[in-house]
Amino acid sequence: VWQGRPNARAVATRVFHARTIALYFVALVAVHMVYRLMDGAVMADILLDTAWQAALSAVAVGMLTFLARLYARGSIITMTNKRLVMRSGVALPMIVNIPWSNVKKAGLRVCNDGTGDILLTPVDDRRLFYFMLWPYVRPWHFRPVQPLLRGIEQPPAVARRLAKVIAEERETDIRPAPAPSPSSATGSSDYEQPIPAL
């Protein structure tokens, strides 16, 4: 149904917080420069201190950005008509299978960079582990563990495909029953609407 990789820039921003850390380093260098000026230091010494601090800051932010690219390149998200398959990891790739029958609800958040995050809430999370799913998991939510598809490009289109697949899966599960209950019918209609925003 759909297959893709997360956007590396989105992973750097929302997982590794590279932009926030870069702003922190800029503020730190600026404060140190002002402190040295008020202390009466020579401008040449101030510029020398600022240069090596800026270089170290750039190395730190560059490492985070490089890690984000590695994780984005090593991740493949595949949606079939029966399940979601997530492969992620750099040194030790992990594969997680989530049947659509185990998805209770889903939510979509579209970010300013044009990418989006799709949050899945499972019916049963006993076979889902936070550190196995990281970084594609909702932060600081250990129970229930909620898979989070990060940095999805064209998120509305992917969300519509997801909603259609889950609706079809639930309709298939209902058809064999001789007399489906009203609660089952109501459950299947939840995904006939677009995925709600988080």
Short mmCIF file of C-alpha atoms in Angstrom, two decimals, residues 2-6 75-79 84-88 136 148-152 158:
data_model
loop_
_atom_site.label_atom_id
_atom_site.label_comp_id
_atom_site.label_asym_id
_atom_site.label_seq_id
_atom_site.Cartn_x
_atom_site.Cartn_y
_atom_site.Cartn_z
CA TRP A 2 2.78 2.43 0.90
CA GLN A 3 6.49 2.35 1.65
CA GLY A 4 8.84 5.15 2.60
CA ARG A 5 11.58 6.50 4.82
CA PRO A 6 11.41 9.28 7.37
CA SER A 75 14.64 3.00 8.40
CA ILE A 76 11.97 1.63 6.10
CA ILE A 77 8.26 1.85 6.90
CA THR A 78 5.99 -0.48 4.94
CA MET A 79 2.19 -0.53 5.04
CA LEU A 84 2.62 -2.26 9.43
CA VAL A 85 6.27 -3.32 9.16
CA MET A 86 8.92 -1.02 10.60
CA ARG A 87 12.62 -1.65 10.10
CA SER A 88 14.98 0.70 11.90
CA TYR A 136 9.74 5.79 16.24
CA LEU A 148 5.06 7.02 16.11
CA LEU A 149 5.85 7.25 12.41
CA ARG A 150 8.08 10.33 12.33
CA GLY A 151 8.96 12.65 9.49
CA ILE A 152 6.49 11.23 6.96
CA VAL A 158 -0.31 8.62 3.77
#
